[in-house]
Amino acid sequence: MTIALRRAPLTAYGILVLVLLYAPLAVVAVFSVNDSKFGVVWKGFTWKWYQQLAANEEVRRAVLNTLIVGLTSTAIATVVGTLLAIGIAGHLRRFRSSIRALLMVPVIAPDVVMGVSLLLLYAALREATGLLRLGLTTVIISHVAFQVSYVAIVVASRLSQLDPALTAAARDLGAGPWRALWHVTLPLLRPAILAAALLALTLSIDDVVITFFTSGPGSTTLPVYIFSSVRRGISPEIHALSTCFIVVTGLVILPWAMLTNKEP
Amino acid sequence: MVRALRRLVAGDRALGRWCLWPGLGVLLVLTLVPGLVMAWYSLLGRDPNGDPVGPAGLGNYLRFFGFGGAGGWSGLYLGILLRSLLLGLVVTVGCVLIGYPYAFFLARSRYRALLLALTIIPFWTNFLIRVYAWVVLLQRKGALNALLEALGAEPVRLYPSYTGIVIVAIYTSLPFLVMPLYAAVERIDWSLAEAARDLGAGPVRTFLHAVLPQTLPGLAAGALLVFVPATGIYVISDIMGGGKQMFIGNLVAQQFSTARDWGFGAAAGIVLTGVTLLALLLLARRGMRASEVVA
């Protein structure tokens, strides 16, 4: 490459950006073991914030809610989204671009708009039928609302790269459409489906605003708990909670990201 | 023979319908219908208790655009909308300035896989944690000021502040710009740039004419992914602005909590949705493939 993109300055810049990306997280981790309730002064190493965290009943409930919502909504959204991707890619020609545009709406729309519109939907349904009080169910439905789009987009992208000859061969050999789907298409899609499910799970665990608007008392999730706490003032327990989050994320994502990026 | 073919095609079509309609149904019910419900609510007024009451026509929209209040035209809400659009622009430009060279750094590095993974990890960390981590950094007795004071410099007041909002918004939006851009940069055909150099173009000219245009689709996709959410900012402006900076996202949220005017909130939400749809239209017009946008 004879282009004047000199290596050293670019690398230095890149490293700087990377360090700045991690700086806030590092600060939180450091303060989670700082024996001081306020301020920046280092007062000694301690695990007590972690201990307090483990004993906190509200936090435990929030973690449980987050897991219930995350796993349920991810399961539903992965199935629905995968089917949607297959349906669009294989069998729909006329409205494909408008459906693609519709798929993009939850991806691009500001969280506030999605949260508020879903809240209004539940309110309207509640007035009409008396059902759907705000709670874990409404949160799960709300999460599925945006997860389906992401799953469908990821799976459809992989689907478009698949060799149609494989499915055609299965059909030539006498397999019905469902058999071909189950034995040929889905196994080929498995990495994409897993990646999509992981993405959906992360989005669900991450979500603040939409959950904030569509949850009720007792259905608080971890991010909403942190949000309310932060508004009241930050305590070192939150630092400990966050550091746990960061470490778990790193341990899960690092190997996965390196594996998926080795692909050509 | 024809009968067998017909059965084949019919079977495929049945499969297609079974696959498509559940997903499409969910998408329509959870995306389109709430939008319609919100549009309906935007036409409602407010009774003294704060509950929505019978159709009030376009009163909320008139109020948003400044008319109908006592004492002439009020640009209050339009001002908030413009502030939000401006913030979106500032954040997008910031992300592009920081992220564009970074995408090249990633794409041209030998340790691409590792660097990409390292770039992604903060992104996969919980959004809220990343926001409040900046509070810890920037608050009056925070880490940054501690560092500055140790160096003998003046402490800065970045929390709460507009600048703080911009910094954090850029920080959290950066991956959304870098990912699609990186995908485009990785696919750059460098032979075009080499050809330009061979033909005598200087480095700047080569970049502008042979490299930059190839990155534009990825850049546009990333910019869109940054601009629209930044315009609808809520959590970041709430936390980093100390609750004192009002953008349209905050305005909408406020109508559903303290102000208790669901109709007006819905109207403001519709306006914000309008911005989103406009952006989507631009995306569709550029023929962007959805898969390019979501890494």
Coordinates of C-alpha atoms in Angstrom, one line a residue:
Chain A
M1 CA 0.0 0.0 0.0
T2 CA 1.7 3.1 -1.2
I3 CA -0.7 5.4 0.4
A4 CA 0.6 8.0 2.8
L5 CA -1.3 6.6 5.9
R6 CA 1.8 6.5 8.0
R7 CA 1.6 3.7 10.5
A8 CA 2.9 5.2 13.7
P9 CA 0.6 8.2 14.2
L10 CA -2.5 6.1 13.3
T11 CA -1.5 3.3 15.7
A12 CA -0.8 5.8 18.5
Y13 CA -4.2 7.4 17.8
G14 CA -5.9 4.1 17.8
I15 CA -4.4 3.0 21.1
L16 CA -5.4 6.4 22.6
V17 CA -9.0 5.9 21.6
L18 CA -9.0 2.4 22.9
V19 CA -7.6 3.5 26.3
L20 CA -10.2 6.3 26.5
L21 CA -12.9 3.7 25.7
Y22 CA -11.8 1.7 28.8
A23 CA -11.0 4.6 31.1
P24 CA -14.5 5.1 32.6
L25 CA -14.8 1.4 33.2
A26 CA -11.4 1.2 34.9
V27 CA -12.3 4.1 37.2
V28 CA -15.5 2.3 38.3
A29 CA -13.6 -0.9 38.9
V30 CA -11.0 0.9 41.0
F31 CA -13.7 2.7 43.1
S32 CA -15.5 -0.6 43.7
V33 CA -12.7 -1.6 46.0
N34 CA -12.1 1.8 47.5
D35 CA -12.9 1.9 51.2
S36 CA -14.6 5.3 51.0
K37 CA -18.2 6.2 50.6
F38 CA -17.8 9.5 48.7
G39 CA -15.2 11.2 46.7
V40 CA -12.0 10.1 45.0
V41 CA -9.6 9.8 47.8
W42 CA -8.1 6.3 48.2
K43 CA -8.8 5.0 51.6
G44 CA -7.7 1.5 51.4
F45 CA -8.7 -1.7 49.7
T46 CA -11.9 -3.4 50.7
W47 CA -14.4 -6.1 49.5
K48 CA -17.2 -4.7 51.7
W49 CA -19.2 -3.1 48.9
Y50 CA -19.4 -6.5 47.2
Q51 CA -20.5 -8.0 50.4
Q52 CA -23.2 -5.4 50.9
L53 CA -24.2 -5.9 47.3
A54 CA -24.7 -9.7 47.8
A55 CA -26.9 -9.1 50.8
N56 CA -29.1 -6.5 49.1
E57 CA -32.5 -7.9 48.6
E58 CA -33.6 -5.4 46.0
V59 CA -30.6 -6.1 43.9
R60 CA -31.2 -9.8 44.0
R61 CA -34.8 -9.4 42.9
A62 CA -33.7 -7.1 40.1
V63 CA -31.1 -9.6 38.9
L64 CA -33.7 -12.3 38.9
N65 CA -36.2 -10.2 37.0
T66 CA -33.5 -9.2 34.5
L67 CA -32.6 -12.9 33.9
I68 CA -36.3 -14.0 33.6
V69 CA -37.1 -11.2 31.2
G70 CA -33.9 -11.6 29.2
L71 CA -34.1 -15.4 28.7
T72 CA -37.8 -15.5 28.0
S73 CA -37.8 -12.6 25.5
T74 CA -34.7 -13.9 23.8
A75 CA -36.2 -17.3 23.3
I76 CA -39.4 -15.9 21.8
A77 CA -37.6 -13.3 19.7
T78 CA -35.1 -15.7 18.3
V79 CA -37.7 -18.1 17.1
V80 CA -40.0 -15.4 15.7
G81 CA -37.2 -13.5 14.2
T82 CA -35.6 -16.5 12.5
L83 CA -38.9 -17.5 11.0
L84 CA -39.4 -14.0 9.8
A85 CA -36.0 -13.9 8.2
I86 CA -36.7 -17.2 6.4
G87 CA -40.1 -16.0 5.4
I88 CA -38.9 -12.8 3.9
A89 CA -35.8 -14.2 2.2
G90 CA -37.3 -17.2 0.6
H91 CA -40.9 -16.5 0.0
L92 CA -41.8 -12.8 -0.4
R93 CA -40.8 -10.8 -3.4
R94 CA -43.3 -8.0 -3.6
F95 CA -43.1 -6.2 -0.3
R96 CA -39.6 -7.0 0.6
S97 CA -38.2 -3.5 0.7
S98 CA -41.1 -2.1 2.7
I99 CA -40.8 -5.0 5.2
R100 CA -37.0 -4.3 5.4
A101 CA -37.8 -0.7 6.2
L102 CA -40.3 -1.8 8.8
L103 CA -37.6 -4.0 10.3
M104 CA -35.4 -1.0 10.7
V105 CA -37.8 1.0 12.7
P106 CA -37.1 -0.5 16.2
V107 CA -33.4 -0.4 15.4
I108 CA -33.3 3.3 14.6
A109 CA -36.2 4.7 16.7
P110 CA -35.3 6.5 19.9
D111 CA -36.0 4.4 22.9
V112 CA -38.3 7.0 24.4
V113 CA -40.6 6.8 21.4
M114 CA -40.7 3.0 21.5
G115 CA -41.2 3.0 25.3
V116 CA -43.9 5.5 25.3
S117 CA -45.8 4.0 22.3
L118 CA -45.7 0.6 23.9
L119 CA -46.9 2.1 27.2
L120 CA -49.8 3.7 25.4
L121 CA -50.6 0.4 23.6
Y122 CA -50.8 -1.4 26.9
A123 CA -52.9 1.4 28.4
A124 CA -55.3 1.2 25.5
L125 CA -55.5 -2.6 25.7
R126 CA -56.1 -2.3 29.5
E127 CA -59.0 0.1 28.9
A128 CA -60.5 -2.2 26.3
T129 CA -60.0 -5.5 28.0
G130 CA -59.0 -4.9 31.6
L131 CA -55.9 -7.1 31.1
L132 CA -52.2 -6.2 30.9
R133 CA -51.2 -4.5 34.1
L134 CA -47.7 -3.3 33.9
G135 CA -45.4 -6.0 35.1
L136 CA -42.9 -8.7 33.9
T137 CA -45.3 -9.7 31.1
T138 CA -45.4 -6.2 29.6
V139 CA -41.6 -5.9 29.9
I140 CA -41.1 -9.2 28.1
I141 CA -43.4 -8.2 25.3
S142 CA -41.7 -4.8 25.0
H143 CA -38.3 -6.5 24.7
V144 CA -39.5 -8.9 22.1
A145 CA -40.7 -5.9 20.2
F146 CA -37.2 -4.7 19.4
Q147 CA -35.4 -8.0 19.6
V148 CA -37.3 -9.5 16.7
S149 CA -35.9 -6.9 14.3
Y150 CA -32.3 -7.4 15.3
V151 CA -32.6 -11.2 15.1
A152 CA -34.4 -11.0 11.7
I153 CA -31.7 -8.7 10.3
V154 CA -28.8 -10.9 11.5
V155 CA -30.3 -14.1 10.3
A156 CA -31.5 -12.7 7.0
S157 CA -28.0 -11.4 6.3
R158 CA -26.5 -14.9 6.8
L159 CA -29.4 -16.5 4.9
S160 CA -28.6 -14.3 1.8
Q161 CA -25.1 -15.7 1.8
L162 CA -26.2 -19.3 1.9
D163 CA -25.9 -21.4 -1.2
P164 CA -29.4 -22.1 -2.5
A165 CA -28.2 -25.2 -4.2
L166 CA -28.0 -27.0 -0.9
T167 CA -31.7 -26.6 -0.2
A168 CA -32.6 -27.3 -3.8
A169 CA -30.6 -30.5 -3.6
A170 CA -32.5 -31.6 -0.5
R171 CA -35.8 -30.9 -2.3
D172 CA -34.6 -32.8 -5.4
L173 CA -33.8 -35.8 -3.3
G174 CA -37.4 -35.8 -2.1
A175 CA -37.5 -33.8 1.1
G176 CA -40.6 -31.8 1.8
P177 CA -40.2 -28.1 2.5
W178 CA -40.4 -28.5 6.2
R179 CA -37.9 -31.4 6.2
A180 CA -35.5 -29.3 4.1
L181 CA -35.9 -26.4 6.5
W182 CA -35.3 -28.5 9.6
H183 CA -32.4 -30.6 8.3
V184 CA -30.7 -28.3 5.8
T185 CA -31.4 -24.6 6.3
L186 CA -31.6 -24.3 10.0
P187 CA -28.3 -26.2 10.7
L188 CA -26.6 -24.0 8.2
L189 CA -28.0 -21.0 9.9
R190 CA -27.0 -22.1 13.4
P191 CA -24.0 -19.8 14.0
A192 CA -26.1 -16.8 12.8
I193 CA -29.0 -17.8 15.0
L194 CA -26.7 -18.1 18.0
A195 CA -25.1 -14.8 17.3
A196 CA -28.6 -13.2 16.9
A197 CA -29.8 -14.7 20.2
L198 CA -26.7 -13.4 22.0
L199 CA -27.3 -10.0 20.5
A200 CA -30.9 -10.1 21.6
L201 CA -30.0 -11.2 25.1
T202 CA -27.5 -8.4 25.5
L203 CA -30.0 -5.8 24.2
S204 CA -32.6 -7.1 26.7
I205 CA -30.2 -7.0 29.7
D206 CA -29.0 -3.6 28.6
D207 CA -32.3 -1.9 28.1
V208 CA -33.3 1.0 30.4
V209 CA -35.7 3.4 28.8
I210 CA -38.2 0.9 27.3
T211 CA -38.2 -1.2 30.5
F212 CA -38.5 2.0 32.6
F213 CA -41.8 3.0 30.8
T214 CA -43.3 -0.5 30.6
S215 CA -42.5 -2.0 33.9
G216 CA -44.6 -1.9 37.1
P217 CA -43.8 -2.2 40.8
G218 CA -42.0 -5.4 41.5
S219 CA -40.8 -5.9 37.9
T220 CA -37.7 -3.7 38.2
T221 CA -34.8 -4.9 36.2
L222 CA -31.1 -4.3 36.9
P223 CA -30.6 -1.4 34.6
V224 CA -33.7 0.4 35.8
Y225 CA -32.6 -0.2 39.4
I226 CA -29.2 1.3 38.6
F227 CA -31.0 4.2 36.8
S228 CA -33.1 5.0 39.9
S229 CA -30.1 4.7 42.2
V230 CA -27.9 6.9 40.1
R231 CA -30.6 9.6 40.1
R232 CA -30.5 9.6 43.9
G233 CA -26.7 9.6 44.1
I234 CA -24.1 7.1 43.4
S235 CA -23.0 4.6 46.1
P236 CA -20.0 2.3 45.9
E237 CA -22.4 -0.7 45.9
I238 CA -23.3 0.4 42.4
H239 CA -19.6 0.5 41.5
A240 CA -19.3 -3.1 42.8
L241 CA -22.4 -4.1 40.8
S242 CA -21.0 -2.5 37.6
T243 CA -17.6 -4.1 38.0
C244 CA -19.3 -7.5 38.2
F245 CA -21.2 -6.6 35.0
I246 CA -18.0 -5.5 33.2
V247 CA -16.0 -8.6 34.2
V248 CA -18.8 -11.0 33.2
T249 CA -19.3 -9.3 29.9
G250 CA -15.6 -9.3 29.2
L251 CA -15.2 -13.0 30.0
V252 CA -18.2 -13.9 27.8
I253 CA -17.6 -11.6 24.8
L254 CA -13.8 -11.7 24.4
P255 CA -13.5 -15.3 23.2
W256 CA -16.8 -15.1 21.3
A257 CA -15.8 -11.9 19.4
M258 CA -12.4 -13.3 18.6
L259 CA -13.9 -16.5 17.2
T260 CA -16.5 -14.7 15.1
N261 CA -14.0 -12.3 13.7
K262 CA -11.7 -15.0 12.5
E263 CA -14.2 -15.7 9.7
P264 CA -13.2 -14.5 6.2
Chain B
M1 CA -45.1 -34.2 -13.7
V2 CA -47.0 -30.9 -13.5
R3 CA -49.0 -32.1 -10.6
A4 CA -45.7 -32.9 -8.7
L5 CA -44.3 -29.5 -9.5
R6 CA -47.5 -27.8 -8.4
R7 CA -47.4 -29.7 -5.1
L8 CA -43.8 -28.6 -4.7
V9 CA -44.5 -25.0 -5.2
A10 CA -47.7 -25.1 -3.0
G11 CA -45.7 -26.7 -0.2
D12 CA -43.1 -24.0 -0.4
R13 CA -45.7 -21.3 -0.3
A14 CA -47.3 -22.9 2.7
L15 CA -44.0 -23.0 4.5
G16 CA -43.4 -19.4 3.5
R17 CA -46.7 -18.3 4.9
W18 CA -46.1 -20.1 8.2
C19 CA -42.7 -18.6 8.6
L20 CA -43.6 -15.1 7.6
W21 CA -46.9 -14.3 9.3
P22 CA -46.1 -14.9 12.9
G23 CA -43.0 -12.7 12.7
L24 CA -44.7 -10.1 10.5
G25 CA -47.7 -10.1 12.9
V26 CA -45.5 -9.5 15.9
L27 CA -43.6 -6.8 14.1
L28 CA -46.8 -5.0 13.0
V29 CA -48.5 -5.4 16.4
L30 CA -45.5 -4.2 18.3
T31 CA -44.2 -1.5 16.0
L32 CA -46.9 -0.2 13.8
V33 CA -49.9 -0.5 16.1
P34 CA -48.2 1.3 19.1
G35 CA -47.4 4.1 16.7
L36 CA -51.0 4.3 15.7
V37 CA -52.1 4.3 19.3
M38 CA -49.7 7.1 20.1
A39 CA -51.1 9.1 17.2
W40 CA -54.6 8.5 18.6
Y41 CA -53.5 9.6 22.1
S42 CA -51.8 12.7 20.6
L43 CA -55.3 13.9 19.8
L44 CA -56.5 13.7 23.3
G45 CA -56.7 16.4 25.9
R46 CA -56.2 16.4 29.6
D47 CA -58.6 16.7 32.5
P48 CA -57.7 18.3 35.8
N49 CA -56.6 14.9 37.2
G50 CA -54.1 14.5 34.4
D51 CA -56.1 11.7 32.8
P52 CA -56.6 11.7 29.0
V53 CA -60.0 12.9 28.0
G54 CA -62.0 12.8 24.7
P55 CA -60.7 13.9 21.3
A56 CA -59.4 17.4 21.5
G57 CA -58.3 17.7 17.9
L58 CA -55.0 19.1 16.9
G59 CA -54.7 21.2 20.1
N60 CA -51.5 19.4 21.3
Y61 CA -49.8 19.9 18.0
L62 CA -50.8 23.6 17.9
R63 CA -49.3 23.9 21.3
F64 CA -46.1 22.2 20.3
F65 CA -45.6 24.5 17.4
G66 CA -46.3 27.5 19.5
F67 CA -49.8 28.5 18.8
G68 CA -52.9 28.6 21.1
G69 CA -51.2 29.9 24.2
A70 CA -52.0 33.1 25.9
G71 CA -49.7 36.0 24.8
G72 CA -49.0 35.1 21.2
W73 CA -46.6 32.7 19.6
S74 CA -44.3 30.7 21.8
G75 CA -41.2 29.1 20.4
L76 CA -40.6 27.0 23.5
Y77 CA -41.2 23.5 22.2
L78 CA -39.9 24.2 18.7
G79 CA -36.8 25.4 20.4
I80 CA -36.4 22.2 22.3
L81 CA -36.8 20.3 19.0
L82 CA -34.2 22.3 17.4
R83 CA -31.8 21.9 20.3
S84 CA -32.3 18.2 20.0
L85 CA -31.6 18.2 16.3
L86 CA -28.5 20.3 16.9
L87 CA -27.3 17.9 19.6
G88 CA -27.8 15.1 17.2
L89 CA -25.7 16.9 14.7
V90 CA -22.9 17.7 17.1
V91 CA -22.7 14.2 18.4
T92 CA -22.7 12.8 14.9
V93 CA -19.9 15.1 13.8
G94 CA -17.9 14.3 16.9
C95 CA -18.3 10.5 16.3
V96 CA -17.3 10.9 12.7
L97 CA -14.2 12.9 13.6
I98 CA -13.1 10.5 16.2
G99 CA -14.3 7.3 14.6
Y100 CA -13.2 7.7 11.0
P101 CA -9.5 7.4 11.6
Y102 CA -10.2 4.8 14.2
A103 CA -11.9 2.6 11.7
F104 CA -8.8 2.8 9.5
F105 CA -6.6 2.0 12.5
L106 CA -8.7 -1.2 13.0
A107 CA -8.9 -2.3 9.4
R108 CA -5.3 -1.9 8.7
S109 CA -3.9 -3.5 11.8
R110 CA -2.4 -6.9 12.0
Y111 CA -4.2 -7.7 15.3
R112 CA -7.5 -6.9 13.8
A113 CA -9.5 -9.7 15.6
L114 CA -8.1 -8.8 19.0
L115 CA -8.6 -5.1 18.5
L116 CA -12.1 -5.5 17.3
A117 CA -12.9 -7.7 20.3
L118 CA -11.4 -5.1 22.6
T119 CA -13.4 -2.3 20.9
I120 CA -16.6 -4.3 21.3
I121 CA -16.4 -5.2 25.0
P122 CA -17.1 -1.7 26.4
F123 CA -20.0 -1.6 23.9
W124 CA -21.5 -4.8 25.3
T125 CA -21.1 -3.5 28.8
N126 CA -24.3 -2.2 30.2
F127 CA -25.2 1.2 28.7
L128 CA -26.1 2.8 32.0
I129 CA -22.9 1.8 33.7
R130 CA -20.9 3.5 30.9
V131 CA -23.0 6.7 31.4
Y132 CA -22.7 6.9 35.2
A133 CA -19.0 5.9 35.0
W134 CA -18.5 9.3 33.3
V135 CA -20.3 11.0 36.2
V136 CA -17.7 9.4 38.5
L137 CA -15.0 10.8 36.2
L138 CA -16.4 14.2 35.6
Q139 CA -18.1 15.3 38.8
R140 CA -16.7 18.1 40.9
K141 CA -14.9 15.7 43.2
G142 CA -14.4 13.1 40.5
A143 CA -11.4 11.4 39.0
L144 CA -10.7 14.0 36.3
N145 CA -10.6 16.9 38.6
A146 CA -8.5 14.9 41.1
L147 CA -6.0 14.4 38.3
L148 CA -6.1 18.0 37.2
E149 CA -5.6 19.2 40.8
A150 CA -2.7 16.8 41.2
L151 CA -1.1 18.4 38.1
G152 CA -1.7 21.9 39.6
A153 CA -4.4 22.8 37.1
E154 CA -7.9 24.2 37.7
P155 CA -10.7 21.8 38.2
V156 CA -13.3 21.8 35.5
R157 CA -17.1 21.8 35.8
L158 CA -18.2 19.2 33.3
Y159 CA -20.9 17.7 35.4
P160 CA -23.6 18.6 35.1
S161 CA -23.2 20.4 31.8
Y162 CA -24.1 20.4 28.1
T163 CA -20.5 19.5 27.2
G164 CA -20.8 16.5 29.5
I165 CA -23.9 15.4 27.7
V166 CA -22.0 15.6 24.4
I167 CA -19.0 13.8 25.6
V168 CA -21.0 10.9 27.0
A169 CA -23.3 10.7 24.0
I170 CA -20.3 10.5 21.7
Y171 CA -18.7 7.9 23.9
T172 CA -21.8 5.6 23.8
S173 CA -22.6 6.3 20.2
L174 CA -19.1 5.7 18.8
P175 CA -19.4 1.9 18.3
F176 CA -22.5 2.5 16.2
L177 CA -20.5 4.6 13.8
V178 CA -17.4 2.6 13.9
M179 CA -18.9 -0.8 13.1
P180 CA -20.6 -0.1 9.8
L181 CA -17.7 2.2 8.8
Y182 CA -15.2 -0.5 9.7
A183 CA -17.1 -3.0 7.5
A184 CA -16.8 -0.5 4.6
V185 CA -13.2 0.3 5.2
E186 CA -12.2 -3.3 5.4
R187 CA -13.7 -3.8 1.9
I188 CA -11.8 -0.9 0.4
D189 CA -10.2 -1.6 -3.0
W190 CA -6.8 -0.2 -2.4
S191 CA -5.8 -0.8 -6.0
L192 CA -7.9 2.2 -7.0
A193 CA -5.8 4.3 -4.6
E194 CA -2.6 2.8 -6.0
A195 CA -3.8 3.6 -9.5
A196 CA -4.5 7.2 -8.5
R197 CA -1.0 7.5 -7.1
D198 CA 0.5 6.0 -10.2
L199 CA -1.3 8.6 -12.3
G200 CA 0.3 11.3 -10.2
A201 CA -2.2 12.3 -7.6
G202 CA -0.9 13.5 -4.3
P203 CA -1.8 11.8 -1.0
V204 CA -4.7 14.1 -0.1
R205 CA -6.2 14.0 -3.6
T206 CA -5.9 10.2 -3.6
F207 CA -7.7 10.0 -0.4
L208 CA -10.5 12.4 -1.3
H209 CA -11.2 10.8 -4.7
A210 CA -10.2 7.1 -4.4
V211 CA -10.6 6.2 -0.8
L212 CA -13.2 8.4 0.8
P213 CA -16.0 7.7 -1.7
Q214 CA -15.7 3.9 -1.1
T215 CA -16.4 4.5 2.6
L216 CA -19.4 6.7 2.2
P217 CA -22.1 4.0 2.4
G218 CA -20.8 2.7 5.6
L219 CA -20.2 6.2 6.9
A220 CA -23.8 7.2 6.0
A221 CA -25.2 4.1 7.7
G222 CA -23.2 4.8 10.9
A223 CA -24.1 8.5 10.9
L224 CA -27.8 7.6 10.7
L225 CA -27.4 5.1 13.6
V226 CA -25.9 7.9 15.7
F227 CA -28.0 10.9 14.7
V228 CA -31.5 9.6 15.3
P229 CA -30.9 8.1 18.8
A230 CA -28.9 11.2 19.7
T231 CA -31.8 13.4 18.8
G232 CA -34.1 11.4 21.0
I233 CA -31.7 11.3 23.9
Y234 CA -33.1 10.8 27.3
V235 CA -31.1 8.9 29.8
I236 CA -27.8 10.7 29.0
S237 CA -29.3 14.1 29.1
D238 CA -31.2 13.3 32.3
I239 CA -28.1 12.0 34.1
M240 CA -25.4 14.2 32.7
G241 CA -27.5 17.3 32.5
G242 CA -28.5 16.9 36.2
G243 CA -32.1 17.0 35.1
K244 CA -31.8 20.6 34.0
Q245 CA -31.1 20.2 30.3
M246 CA -34.3 19.7 28.3
F247 CA -34.3 17.9 25.0
I248 CA -37.3 16.5 23.2
G249 CA -36.7 13.0 24.7
N250 CA -36.8 14.5 28.2
L251 CA -39.9 16.5 27.2
V252 CA -41.8 13.4 26.1
A253 CA -40.7 11.4 29.2
Q254 CA -41.7 14.3 31.4
Q255 CA -45.3 14.3 30.1
F256 CA -45.6 10.7 31.2
S257 CA -44.3 11.2 34.7
T258 CA -44.4 14.6 36.5
A259 CA -46.4 16.7 34.0
R260 CA -49.1 14.0 33.4
D261 CA -50.2 15.2 30.0
W262 CA -50.3 12.0 28.0
G263 CA -51.8 13.7 25.0
F264 CA -49.1 16.3 24.7
G265 CA -46.4 13.7 25.3
A266 CA -47.9 11.6 22.6
A267 CA -47.9 14.6 20.2
A268 CA -44.2 15.4 21.0
G269 CA -43.5 11.7 20.5
I270 CA -45.2 11.8 17.1
V271 CA -43.0 14.7 16.1
L272 CA -39.9 12.8 17.2
T273 CA -41.2 9.8 15.2
G274 CA -41.5 12.0 12.2
V275 CA -37.8 12.8 12.5
T276 CA -37.1 9.0 12.7
L277 CA -39.2 8.2 9.6
L278 CA -37.5 11.0 7.6
A279 CA -34.2 9.5 8.5
L280 CA -35.4 6.0 7.5
L281 CA -36.6 7.4 4.2
L282 CA -33.1 8.7 3.5
L283 CA -31.7 5.3 4.4
A284 CA -34.1 3.5 2.1
R285 CA -33.4 5.9 -0.7
R286 CA -29.7 5.2 -0.5
G287 CA -30.6 1.6 -0.9
M288 CA -28.8 0.6 2.2
R289 CA -29.0 -3.0 3.0
A290 CA -30.2 -3.6 6.5
S291 CA -27.5 -6.1 7.1
E292 CA -24.8 -3.5 6.5
V293 CA -26.1 -1.4 9.3
V294 CA -26.3 -4.0 12.0
A295 CA -22.8 -5.4 12.2

